[in-house]
PDB file of C-alpha atoms and ligand atoms in Angstrom:
ATOM      1  CA  UNK A   1      30.976 -25.400  18.026  1.00 42.00           C
ATOM      2  CA  UNK A   2      30.153 -29.083  17.534  1.00 42.00           C
ATOM      3  CA  UNK A   3      29.542 -31.118  20.651  1.00 43.00           C
ATOM      4  CA  UNK A   4      32.100 -33.941  20.744  1.00 41.00           C
ATOM      5  CA  UNK A   5      29.551 -36.213  22.461  1.00 42.00           C
ATOM      6  CA  UNK A   6      27.200 -36.037  19.481  1.00 41.00           C
ATOM      7  CA  UNK A   7      29.829 -35.661  16.789  1.00 41.00           C
ATOM      8  CA  UNK A   8      31.461 -39.064  17.122  1.00 43.00           C
ATOM      9  CA  UNK A   9      29.687 -40.832  14.260  1.00 44.00           C
ATOM     10  CA  UNK A  10      31.135 -38.538  11.617  1.00 49.00           C
ATOM     11  CA  UNK A  11      34.366 -39.549   9.932  1.00 50.00           C
ATOM     12  CA  UNK A  12      36.925 -37.036  11.250  1.00 51.00           C
ATOM     13  CA  UNK A  13      39.013 -35.128   8.722  1.00 62.00           C
ATOM     14  CA  UNK A  14      42.820 -35.634   8.911  1.00 59.00           C
ATOM     15  CA  UNK A  15      43.336 -32.150  10.368  1.00 65.00           C
ATOM     16  CA  UNK A  16      40.807 -32.985  13.099  1.00 67.00           C
ATOM     17  CA  UNK A  17      42.719 -36.175  13.863  1.00 63.00           C
ATOM     18  CA  UNK A  18      45.928 -34.211  14.429  1.00 68.00           C
ATOM     19  CA  UNK A  19      44.064 -31.581  16.432  1.00 69.00           C
ATOM     20  CA  UNK A  20      42.758 -34.381  18.630  1.00 70.00           C
ATOM     21  CA  UNK A  21      46.378 -35.275  19.478  1.00 73.00           C
ATOM     22  CA  UNK A  22      47.447 -31.680  20.121  1.00 74.00           C
ATOM     23  CA  UNK A  23      47.224 -31.686  23.920  1.00 81.00           C
ATOM     24  CA  UNK A  24      49.711 -33.402  26.274  1.00 84.00           C
ATOM     25  CA  UNK A  25      46.840 -34.758  28.413  1.00 89.00           C
ATOM     26  CA  UNK A  26      45.486 -36.596  25.355  1.00 89.00           C
ATOM     27  CA  UNK A  27      48.878 -38.151  24.661  1.00 87.00           C
ATOM     28  CA  UNK A  28      48.990 -39.182  28.343  1.00 90.00           C
ATOM     29  CA  UNK A  29      45.568 -40.801  27.871  1.00 92.00           C
ATOM     30  CA  UNK A  30      46.825 -42.756  24.839  1.00 89.00           C
ATOM     31  CA  UNK A  31      49.880 -43.735  26.886  1.00 88.00           C
ATOM     32  CA  UNK A  32      47.716 -44.932  29.804  1.00 91.00           C
ATOM     33  CA  UNK A  33      45.385 -46.863  27.497  1.00 91.00           C
ATOM     34  CA  UNK A  34      48.400 -48.470  25.807  1.00 87.00           C
ATOM     35  CA  UNK A  35      49.795 -49.502  29.195  1.00 88.00           C
ATOM     36  CA  UNK A  36      46.387 -50.879  30.199  1.00 89.00           C
ATOM     37  CA  UNK A  37      46.162 -52.757  26.895  1.00 85.00           C
ATOM     38  CA  UNK A  38      49.596 -54.265  27.490  1.00 83.00           C
ATOM     39  CA  UNK A  39      48.678 -55.384  31.041  1.00 84.00           C
ATOM     40  CA  UNK A  40      45.040 -56.384  30.609  1.00 82.00           C
ATOM     41  CA  UNK A  41      44.558 -57.107  26.909  1.00 80.00           C
ATOM     42  CA  UNK A  42      41.528 -55.791  25.059  1.00 81.00           C
ATOM     43  CA  UNK A  43      39.302 -55.356  28.168  1.00 89.00           C
ATOM     44  CA  UNK A  44      38.185 -51.745  28.587  1.00 93.00           C
ATOM     45  CA  UNK A  45      39.186 -49.619  31.565  1.00 95.00           C
ATOM     46  CA  UNK A  46      36.633 -47.628  33.582  1.00 94.00           C
ATOM     47  CA  UNK A  47      36.513 -43.831  33.529  1.00 94.00           C
ATOM     48  CA  UNK A  48      37.695 -43.354  37.141  1.00 93.00           C
ATOM     49  CA  UNK A  49      40.537 -45.872  36.870  1.00 94.00           C
ATOM     50  CA  UNK A  50      41.719 -44.314  33.615  1.00 95.00           C
ATOM     51  CA  UNK A  51      41.604 -40.817  35.124  1.00 95.00           C
ATOM     52  CA  UNK A  52      43.710 -42.014  38.086  1.00 93.00           C
ATOM     53  CA  UNK A  53      46.269 -43.558  35.743  1.00 92.00           C
ATOM     54  CA  UNK A  54      46.580 -40.339  33.760  1.00 92.00           C
ATOM     55  CA  UNK A  55      46.676 -38.299  36.977  1.00 91.00           C
ATOM     56  CA  UNK A  56      44.154 -35.568  36.127  1.00 90.00           C
ATOM     57  CA  UNK A  57      42.130 -34.469  39.178  1.00 90.00           C
ATOM     58  CA  UNK A  58      39.461 -32.415  37.456  1.00 91.00           C
ATOM     59  CA  UNK A  59      37.000 -34.967  36.132  1.00 91.00           C
ATOM     60  CA  UNK A  60      35.265 -32.471  33.792  1.00 92.00           C
ATOM     61  CA  UNK A  61      38.574 -31.480  32.223  1.00 92.00           C
ATOM     62  CA  UNK A  62      39.575 -35.132  31.897  1.00 93.00           C
ATOM     63  CA  UNK A  63      36.262 -36.046  30.250  1.00 94.00           C
ATOM     64  CA  UNK A  64      36.692 -33.177  27.782  1.00 92.00           C
ATOM     65  CA  UNK A  65      40.118 -34.430  26.641  1.00 92.00           C
ATOM     66  CA  UNK A  66      38.969 -38.059  26.527  1.00 94.00           C
ATOM     67  CA  UNK A  67      36.051 -37.060  24.300  1.00 92.00           C
ATOM     68  CA  UNK A  68      38.440 -35.366  21.870  1.00 89.00           C
ATOM     69  CA  UNK A  69      40.055 -38.762  21.274  1.00 90.00           C
ATOM     70  CA  UNK A  70      36.816 -40.623  20.720  1.00 89.00           C
ATOM     71  CA  UNK A  71      35.656 -41.864  17.313  1.00 76.00           C
ATOM     72  CA  UNK A  72      39.088 -42.294  15.829  1.00 84.00           C
ATOM     73  CA  UNK A  73      41.492 -43.244  18.619  1.00 89.00           C
ATOM     74  CA  UNK A  74      39.411 -44.358  21.605  1.00 92.00           C
ATOM     75  CA  UNK A  75      36.114 -46.233  21.778  1.00 92.00           C
ATOM     76  CA  UNK A  76      33.661 -46.346  24.651  1.00 93.00           C
ATOM     77  CA  UNK A  77      31.964 -49.610  25.556  1.00 92.00           C
ATOM     78  CA  UNK A  78      29.478 -50.391  28.331  1.00 92.00           C
ATOM     79  CA  UNK A  79      32.416 -51.228  30.614  1.00 91.00           C
ATOM     80  CA  UNK A  80      34.706 -48.310  29.855  1.00 94.00           C
ATOM     81  CA  UNK A  81      37.274 -47.146  27.339  1.00 94.00           C
ATOM     82  CA  UNK A  82      39.846 -48.808  25.111  1.00 92.00           C
ATOM     83  CA  UNK A  83      42.029 -47.999  22.108  1.00 89.00           C
ATOM     84  CA  UNK A  84      40.652 -48.494  18.616  1.00 88.00           C
ATOM     85  CA  UNK A  85      42.936 -50.287  16.140  1.00 84.00           C
ATOM     86  CA  UNK A  86      43.959 -46.870  14.779  1.00 84.00           C
ATOM     87  CA  UNK A  87      44.546 -45.586  18.315  1.00 85.00           C
ATOM     88  CA  UNK A  88      46.798 -48.539  19.098  1.00 83.00           C
ATOM     89  CA  UNK A  89      48.847 -47.957  15.951  1.00 81.00           C
ATOM     90  CA  UNK A  90      49.166 -44.198  16.444  1.00 81.00           C
ATOM     91  CA  UNK A  91      49.987 -44.585  20.139  1.00 81.00           C
ATOM     92  CA  UNK A  92      52.604 -47.215  19.288  1.00 76.00           C
ATOM     93  CA  UNK A  93      54.235 -44.942  16.726  1.00 75.00           C
ATOM     94  CA  UNK A  94      54.248 -41.913  19.043  1.00 75.00           C
ATOM     95  CA  UNK A  95      55.582 -43.851  22.033  1.00 72.00           C
ATOM     96  CA  UNK A  96      58.264 -45.468  19.840  1.00 67.00           C
ATOM     97  CA  UNK A  97      59.501 -42.002  18.873  1.00 64.00           C
ATOM     98  CA  UNK A  98      58.676 -42.432  15.192  1.00 61.00           C
ATOM     99  CA  UNK A  99      57.597 -38.800  14.881  1.00 61.00           C
ATOM    100  CA  UNK A 100      59.979 -37.196  17.334  1.00 61.00           C
ATOM    101  CA  UNK A 101      63.352 -38.897  17.635  1.00 62.00           C
ATOM    102  CA  UNK A 102      66.217 -38.496  15.242  1.00 68.00           C
ATOM    103  CA  UNK A 103      69.135 -40.922  15.142  1.00 72.00           C
ATOM    104  CA  UNK A 104      72.365 -40.244  13.243  1.00 85.00           C
ATOM    105  CA  UNK A 105      74.731 -42.995  12.092  1.00 90.00           C
ATOM    106  CA  UNK A 106      77.751 -42.817   9.788  1.00 88.00           C
ATOM    107  CA  UNK A 107      78.954 -41.916   7.287  1.00 94.00           C
ATOM    108  CA  UNK A 108      80.842 -45.213   7.267  1.00 94.00           C
ATOM    109  CA  UNK A 109      82.015 -47.631   4.610  1.00 96.00           C
ATOM    110  CA  UNK A 110      80.027 -50.813   4.061  1.00 95.00           C
ATOM    111  CA  UNK A 111      81.486 -54.169   3.060  1.00 94.00           C
ATOM    112  CA  UNK A 112      80.429 -53.454  -0.523  1.00 95.00           C
ATOM    113  CA  UNK A 113      81.627 -51.463  -3.519  1.00 93.00           C
ATOM    114  CA  UNK A 114      79.952 -48.989  -5.844  1.00 92.00           C
ATOM    115  CA  UNK A 115      79.185 -50.738  -9.175  1.00 88.00           C
ATOM    116  CA  UNK A 116      79.830 -47.496 -11.085  1.00 89.00           C
ATOM    117  CA  UNK A 117      83.295 -46.530  -9.804  1.00 92.00           C
ATOM    118  CA  UNK A 118      84.520 -49.408  -7.635  1.00 93.00           C
ATOM    119  CA  UNK A 119      85.080 -47.299  -4.506  1.00 96.00           C
ATOM    120  CA  UNK A 120      83.572 -48.513  -1.208  1.00 96.00           C
ATOM    121  CA  UNK A 121      79.851 -47.973  -0.664  1.00 96.00           C
ATOM    122  CA  UNK A 122      79.262 -45.434   2.116  1.00 97.00           C
ATOM    123  CA  UNK A 123      76.102 -45.361   4.246  1.00 96.00           C
ATOM    124  CA  UNK A 124      74.616 -42.568   6.338  1.00 94.00           C
ATOM    125  CA  UNK A 125      71.479 -42.371   8.468  1.00 91.00           C
ATOM    126  CA  UNK A 126      70.133 -38.859   9.110  1.00 87.00           C
ATOM    127  CA  UNK A 127      66.678 -37.863  10.300  1.00 80.00           C
ATOM    128  CA  UNK A 128      65.124 -41.203   9.505  1.00 82.00           C
ATOM    129  CA  UNK A 129      66.619 -41.520   6.026  1.00 87.00           C
ATOM    130  CA  UNK A 130      69.175 -44.216   5.176  1.00 92.00           C
ATOM    131  CA  UNK A 131      71.330 -43.163   2.209  1.00 93.00           C
ATOM    132  CA  UNK A 132      73.998 -45.278   0.485  1.00 95.00           C
ATOM    133  CA  UNK A 133      76.438 -43.588  -1.868  1.00 94.00           C
ATOM    134  CA  UNK A 134      80.190 -43.644  -2.610  1.00 94.00           C
ATOM    135  CA  UNK A 135      83.211 -41.318  -2.718  1.00 93.00           C
ATOM    136  CA  UNK A 136      82.053 -40.191  -6.184  1.00 94.00           C
ATOM    137  CA  UNK A 137      78.527 -39.487  -4.910  1.00 92.00           C
ATOM    138  CA  UNK A 138      76.869 -42.138  -7.063  1.00 91.00           C
ATOM    139  CA  UNK A 139      73.367 -42.609  -5.627  1.00 89.00           C
ATOM    140  CA  UNK A 140      73.091 -46.302  -4.755  1.00 91.00           C
ATOM    141  CA  UNK A 141      70.136 -46.549  -2.400  1.00 91.00           C
ATOM    142  CA  UNK A 142      67.893 -44.411  -0.210  1.00 90.00           C
ATOM    143  CA  UNK A 143      64.961 -45.321   2.009  1.00 89.00           C
ATOM    144  CA  UNK A 144      63.432 -44.154   5.269  1.00 85.00           C
ATOM    145  CA  UNK A 145      63.759 -46.118   8.497  1.00 86.00           C
ATOM    146  CA  UNK A 146      61.679 -45.639  11.654  1.00 81.00           C
ATOM    147  CA  UNK A 147      63.674 -44.004  14.478  1.00 77.00           C
ATOM    148  CA  UNK A 148      62.898 -46.707  17.029  1.00 76.00           C
ATOM    149  CA  UNK A 149      64.400 -49.326  14.682  1.00 78.00           C
ATOM    150  CA  UNK A 150      67.724 -47.481  14.576  1.00 79.00           C
ATOM    151  CA  UNK A 151      68.449 -46.793  18.259  1.00 77.00           C
ATOM    152  CA  UNK A 152      70.375 -49.985  19.090  1.00 81.00           C
ATOM    153  CA  UNK A 153      71.317 -51.038  15.565  1.00 87.00           C
ATOM    154  CA  UNK A 154      74.630 -50.895  13.733  1.00 91.00           C
ATOM    155  CA  UNK A 155      74.799 -48.974  10.479  1.00 93.00           C
ATOM    156  CA  UNK A 156      75.004 -52.228   8.481  1.00 94.00           C
ATOM    157  CA  UNK A 157      71.872 -53.517  10.247  1.00 93.00           C
ATOM    158  CA  UNK A 158      70.001 -50.307   9.465  1.00 92.00           C
ATOM    159  CA  UNK A 159      70.970 -50.593   5.786  1.00 94.00           C
ATOM    160  CA  UNK A 160      69.699 -54.192   5.700  1.00 94.00           C
ATOM    161  CA  UNK A 161      66.459 -53.107   7.368  1.00 92.00           C
ATOM    162  CA  UNK A 162      66.019 -50.181   4.963  1.00 92.00           C
ATOM    163  CA  UNK A 163      66.439 -52.531   1.986  1.00 93.00           C
ATOM    164  CA  UNK A 164      63.912 -54.951   3.486  1.00 92.00           C
ATOM    165  CA  UNK A 165      61.408 -52.117   4.038  1.00 90.00           C
ATOM    166  CA  UNK A 166      61.968 -50.741   0.532  1.00 89.00           C
ATOM    167  CA  UNK A 167      61.241 -54.067  -1.117  1.00 90.00           C
ATOM    168  CA  UNK A 168      58.241 -54.666   1.119  1.00 91.00           C
ATOM    169  CA  UNK A 169      57.020 -51.243  -0.025  1.00 90.00           C
ATOM    170  CA  UNK A 170      57.487 -52.256  -3.675  1.00 92.00           C
ATOM    171  CA  UNK A 171      55.531 -55.474  -3.148  1.00 93.00           C
ATOM    172  CA  UNK A 172      52.827 -53.586  -1.292  1.00 93.00           C
ATOM    173  CA  UNK A 173      52.657 -50.887  -3.986  1.00 93.00           C
ATOM    174  CA  UNK A 174      52.316 -53.586  -6.662  1.00 94.00           C
ATOM    175  CA  UNK A 175      49.387 -54.914  -4.621  1.00 94.00           C
ATOM    176  CA  UNK A 176      47.906 -51.398  -4.803  1.00 93.00           C
ATOM    177  CA  UNK A 177      48.372 -50.477  -1.127  1.00 91.00           C
ATOM    178  CA  UNK A 178      50.314 -47.569   0.414  1.00 87.00           C
ATOM    179  CA  UNK A 179      52.889 -48.595   3.055  1.00 81.00           C
ATOM    180  CA  UNK A 180      52.360 -45.366   4.969  1.00 78.00           C
ATOM    181  CA  UNK A 181      48.580 -44.974   5.180  1.00 79.00           C
ATOM    182  CA  UNK A 182      47.239 -48.212   3.601  1.00 82.00           C
ATOM    183  CA  UNK A 183      45.145 -46.276   1.102  1.00 85.00           C
ATOM    184  CA  UNK A 184      45.332 -47.135  -2.591  1.00 90.00           C
ATOM    185  CA  UNK A 185      48.416 -46.328  -4.672  1.00 91.00           C
ATOM    186  CA  UNK A 186      48.811 -46.128  -8.414  1.00 90.00           C
ATOM    187  CA  UNK A 187      51.958 -47.600  -9.951  1.00 93.00           C
ATOM    188  CA  UNK A 188      53.416 -46.716 -13.353  1.00 92.00           C
ATOM    189  CA  UNK A 189      56.410 -47.826 -15.438  1.00 90.00           C
ATOM    190  CA  UNK A 190      56.904 -44.838 -17.761  1.00 87.00           C
ATOM    191  CA  UNK A 191      57.675 -45.465 -21.432  1.00 83.00           C
ATOM    192  CA  UNK A 192      60.720 -46.941 -23.229  1.00 83.00           C
ATOM    193  CA  UNK A 193      62.394 -43.527 -23.563  1.00 83.00           C
ATOM    194  CA  UNK A 194      62.051 -42.871 -19.841  1.00 85.00           C
ATOM    195  CA  UNK A 195      61.376 -46.119 -17.997  1.00 87.00           C
ATOM    196  CA  UNK A 196      61.117 -46.162 -14.220  1.00 89.00           C
ATOM    197  CA  UNK A 197      58.973 -47.662 -11.499  1.00 91.00           C
ATOM    198  CA  UNK A 198      56.893 -45.072  -9.673  1.00 91.00           C
ATOM    199  CA  UNK A 199      54.172 -45.349  -7.071  1.00 91.00           C
ATOM    200  CA  UNK A 200      52.162 -42.433  -5.730  1.00 88.00           C
ATOM    201  CA  UNK A 201      49.596 -42.573  -2.954  1.00 85.00           C
ATOM    202  CA  UNK A 202      46.172 -41.039  -3.602  1.00 81.00           C
ATOM    203  CA  UNK A 203      45.903 -39.856  -0.017  1.00 80.00           C
ATOM    204  CA  UNK A 204      49.224 -39.214   1.727  1.00 78.00           C
ATOM    205  CA  UNK A 205      52.550 -37.779   0.446  1.00 75.00           C
ATOM    206  CA  UNK A 206      54.190 -41.240   0.139  1.00 80.00           C
ATOM    207  CA  UNK A 207      56.110 -41.614  -3.132  1.00 83.00           C
ATOM    208  CA  UNK A 208      58.276 -44.426  -4.441  1.00 87.00           C
ATOM    209  CA  UNK A 209      60.657 -43.884  -7.357  1.00 86.00           C
ATOM    210  CA  UNK A 210      63.105 -46.509  -8.579  1.00 85.00           C
ATOM    211  CA  UNK A 211      64.631 -48.104 -11.662  1.00 87.00           C
ATOM    212  CA  UNK A 212      62.393 -50.198 -13.889  1.00 89.00           C
ATOM    213  CA  UNK A 213      64.221 -53.267 -12.577  1.00 89.00           C
ATOM    214  CA  UNK A 214      62.821 -52.887  -9.020  1.00 89.00           C
ATOM    215  CA  UNK A 215      59.524 -54.689  -9.698  1.00 92.00           C
ATOM    216  CA  UNK A 216      61.521 -57.467 -11.370  1.00 92.00           C
ATOM    217  CA  UNK A 217      63.509 -58.146  -8.213  1.00 90.00           C
ATOM    218  CA  UNK A 218      60.401 -59.059  -6.207  1.00 92.00           C
ATOM    219  CA  UNK A 219      59.085 -61.428  -8.888  1.00 95.00           C
ATOM    220  CA  UNK A 220      59.670 -65.058  -7.805  1.00 95.00           C
ATOM    221  CA  UNK A 221      60.762 -66.238 -11.270  1.00 95.00           C
ATOM    222  CA  UNK A 222      63.221 -63.380 -11.745  1.00 95.00           C
ATOM    223  CA  UNK A 223      64.465 -63.801  -8.162  1.00 94.00           C
ATOM    224  CA  UNK A 224      65.042 -67.516  -8.836  1.00 95.00           C
ATOM    225  CA  UNK A 225      67.009 -66.727 -11.994  1.00 95.00           C
ATOM    226  CA  UNK A 226      69.117 -64.172 -10.085  1.00 94.00           C
ATOM    227  CA  UNK A 227      69.763 -66.673  -7.290  1.00 95.00           C
ATOM    228  CA  UNK A 228      70.876 -69.267  -9.840  1.00 95.00           C
ATOM    229  CA  UNK A 229      73.378 -66.645 -11.043  1.00 94.00           C
ATOM    230  CA  UNK A 230      74.686 -65.917  -7.544  1.00 94.00           C
ATOM    231  CA  UNK A 231      72.591 -62.900  -6.506  1.00 93.00           C
ATOM    232  CA  UNK A 232      69.988 -63.062  -3.737  1.00 92.00           C
ATOM    233  CA  UNK A 233      67.971 -60.123  -2.491  1.00 84.00           C
ATOM    234  CA  UNK A 234      68.654 -59.453   1.231  1.00 84.00           C
ATOM    235  CA  UNK A 235      71.889 -61.469   1.108  1.00 90.00           C
ATOM    236  CA  UNK A 236      73.357 -59.161  -1.517  1.00 93.00           C
ATOM    237  CA  UNK A 237      72.750 -55.427  -1.516  1.00 94.00           C
ATOM    238  CA  UNK A 238      70.361 -54.265  -4.198  1.00 91.00           C
ATOM    239  CA  UNK A 239      72.975 -52.026  -5.881  1.00 91.00           C
ATOM    240  CA  UNK A 240      75.251 -55.080  -6.281  1.00 92.00           C
ATOM    241  CA  UNK A 241      72.863 -56.756  -8.737  1.00 89.00           C
ATOM    242  CA  UNK A 242      74.587 -56.300 -12.124  1.00 86.00           C
ATOM    243  CA  UNK A 243      71.519 -54.926 -13.913  1.00 83.00           C
ATOM    244  CA  UNK A 244      70.063 -52.626 -11.244  1.00 80.00           C
ATOM    245  CA  UNK A 245      71.322 -49.256 -12.363  1.00 66.00           C
ATOM    246  CA  UNK A 246      71.107 -48.510 -16.000  1.00 60.00           C
ATOM    247  CA  UNK A 247      71.999 -51.805 -17.635  1.00 55.00           C
ATOM    248  CA  UNK A 248      68.483 -52.963 -18.509  1.00 58.00           C
ATOM    249  CA  UNK A 249      67.298 -52.667 -22.086  1.00 70.00           C
ATOM    250  CA  UNK A 250      63.678 -51.544 -22.309  1.00 69.00           C
ATOM    251  CA  UNK A 251      61.292 -51.742 -25.267  1.00 69.00           C
ATOM    252  CA  UNK A 252      57.616 -51.075 -25.736  1.00 63.00           C
ATOM    253  CA  UNK A 253      55.517 -54.060 -26.628  1.00 58.00           C
ATOM    254  CA  UNK A 254      52.544 -53.870 -28.970  1.00 50.00           C
ATOM    255  CA  UNK A 255      49.587 -56.214 -28.666  1.00 38.00           C
ATOM    256  CA  UNK A 256      51.015 -58.821 -31.049  1.00 35.00           C
ATOM    257  CA  UNK A 257      54.397 -58.927 -29.297  1.00 48.00           C
ATOM    258  CA  UNK A 258      52.595 -59.201 -25.980  1.00 44.00           C
ATOM    259  CA  UNK A 259      50.786 -62.287 -27.246  1.00 45.00           C
ATOM    260  CA  UNK A 260      53.987 -63.999 -28.308  1.00 44.00           C
ATOM    261  CA  UNK A 261      55.601 -63.115 -24.968  1.00 43.00           C
ATOM    262  CA  UNK A 262      52.580 -64.667 -23.281  1.00 41.00           C
ATOM    263  CA  UNK A 263      52.895 -67.833 -25.340  1.00 39.00           C
ATOM    264  CA  UNK A 264      56.589 -68.080 -24.582  1.00 38.00           C
ATOM    265  CA  UNK A 265      55.928 -67.888 -20.856  1.00 37.00           C
ATOM    266  CA  UNK A 266      53.304 -70.608 -21.040  1.00 32.00           C
ATOM    267  CA  UNK A 267      50.010 -69.475 -19.586  1.00 30.00           C
ATOM    268  CA  UNK A 268      50.762 -66.046 -18.128  1.00 30.00           C
ATOM    269  CA  UNK A 269      48.246 -63.375 -19.024  1.00 33.00           C
ATOM    270  CA  UNK A 270      49.204 -60.006 -20.439  1.00 37.00           C
ATOM    271  CA  UNK A 271      47.303 -56.794 -19.765  1.00 39.00           C
ATOM    272  CA  UNK A 272      46.039 -54.644 -22.631  1.00 45.00           C
ATOM    273  CA  UNK A 273      48.463 -51.970 -23.793  1.00 58.00           C
ATOM    274  CA  UNK A 274      51.211 -50.082 -21.985  1.00 76.00           C
ATOM    275  CA  UNK A 275      53.404 -53.120 -21.389  1.00 87.00           C
ATOM    276  CA  UNK A 276      57.171 -52.911 -21.378  1.00 90.00           C
ATOM    277  CA  UNK A 277      59.652 -55.628 -22.222  1.00 91.00           C
ATOM    278  CA  UNK A 278      62.714 -55.420 -20.000  1.00 91.00           C
ATOM    279  CA  UNK A 279      65.848 -57.436 -20.744  1.00 91.00           C
ATOM    280  CA  UNK A 280      68.466 -57.818 -18.029  1.00 90.00           C
ATOM    281  CA  UNK A 281      71.815 -59.605 -18.089  1.00 90.00           C
ATOM    282  CA  UNK A 282      74.077 -61.308 -15.582  1.00 90.00           C
ATOM    283  CA  UNK A 283      77.419 -62.433 -17.012  1.00 87.00           C
ATOM    284  CA  UNK A 284      76.620 -63.945 -20.438  1.00 89.00           C
ATOM    285  CA  UNK A 285      73.003 -64.863 -19.700  1.00 92.00           C
ATOM    286  CA  UNK A 286      69.975 -62.680 -20.134  1.00 92.00           C
ATOM    287  CA  UNK A 287      66.335 -62.760 -19.153  1.00 94.00           C
ATOM    288  CA  UNK A 288      63.365 -60.923 -20.621  1.00 93.00           C
ATOM    289  CA  UNK A 289      60.427 -59.883 -18.468  1.00 93.00           C
ATOM    290  CA  UNK A 290      57.170 -58.361 -19.655  1.00 94.00           C
ATOM    291  CA  UNK A 291      55.719 -55.764 -17.285  1.00 93.00           C
ATOM    292  CA  UNK A 292      52.140 -54.570 -17.502  1.00 92.00           C
ATOM    293  CA  UNK A 293      51.367 -50.850 -17.264  1.00 91.00           C
ATOM    294  CA  UNK A 294      51.239 -51.125 -13.449  1.00 93.00           C
ATOM    295  CA  UNK A 295      54.704 -52.696 -13.230  1.00 93.00           C
ATOM    296  CA  UNK A 296      53.576 -56.234 -12.479  1.00 94.00           C
ATOM    297  CA  UNK A 297      55.657 -58.952 -14.124  1.00 95.00           C
ATOM    298  CA  UNK A 298      53.298 -60.860 -16.421  1.00 94.00           C
ATOM    299  CA  UNK A 299      55.787 -63.006 -18.340  1.00 94.00           C
ATOM    300  CA  UNK A 300      59.387 -64.104 -17.908  1.00 95.00           C
ATOM    301  CA  UNK A 301      61.560 -65.830 -20.495  1.00 94.00           C
ATOM    302  CA  UNK A 302      65.211 -66.848 -20.277  1.00 92.00           C
ATOM    303  CA  UNK A 303      67.103 -66.091 -23.473  1.00 88.00           C
TER     304      UNK A 303
HETATM  305 ZN1   ZN B 401      80.583 -44.720  -7.226  1.00 59.28          ZN
HETATM  306 ZN1   ZN B 402      49.500 -43.234   1.577  1.00 59.28          ZN
END
C-alpha cells in the first residue's frame, strides 16, 4: 500500500481523487479549511487548530484523513495547511449542493411562444436540467443549471440563467475549453447533409449538441445584424430567433468559394477545407456566414 506521505508528488488518477473525498471526516476538513479561508484569506491554518475546528480527538486518525486530501485538494506549507485552487473549487461545489441537491420547478408557461406551433413555451427544471418545450412537445431548449443557482430563483430566472450558461459554454467550446473540467474540447459542424454544432470533451463526459446556427449567435457581427433586426441574445429567448431551428440553409464550400467569401468579408481568414456556408434570414433580409471546420465564424456577408 502506498504511503500517502511519500506519494504526494504523483498526479492522482480521477478515481483516487474521488476516493480521497469518500470519508465524512475529509469533507469536514474541506469545510473547515473553506471556513478558515473565508475568515483569514489564504494564510494556512496549523495542524492543531484545524483538528479542533473539525472536532476529531484522535490526532493520528485526523492526520491520516488530512493526508488523503493532500496533493490535489490540500497543500502543506511551513505554517500549516490550506486549500489548493482545486480544493477550493471542489469544496465550493460540494458545499453549494451542486452534487447532492435537486430542485424542481414547473412545468409552467413562459412569456414566450413555440415558433413551430404557436402554443406557449413551457419550462421545467428537474434534477439540474432546465428544459423548455411546448404543448406539442417541440424541443426548444435544454441545458443544465447548478442546484445552488436554482434554490431562490423563479422559473423564468432559471431559464435565463440556463441560456446564459449554454451560450457561455458555446463560446468556451469554440475557444477549445471544456466548461465542466477545463480540459480541451473538439468542436465539429458536420456536413451539409447533416449540419450541427457539436463539442465533445476529451476527458470528461461533457457534450454539447445544437443547431448549426448556435456558433453564429455568439459571433459579434452576426449578433449585431440580429440586433439591428430586433433580436438580442439574453433579451430574447434563443428559440425566438427566426432562424434557430431548421430555417438555415447550409452548403459546403470548396477552396475557391472560401476565397471569394474571404474577399467579400474584407480581410477575414478562412481555414483549409471543411468549411460550411450558412445562410440565415430574418424577415426579408438574409446573412451568409462561413464557418470553419471547428464552427468558428470566419466570414460574414449581408446579402
Ligand atoms: Zn410547439
Ligand atoms: Zn470536460
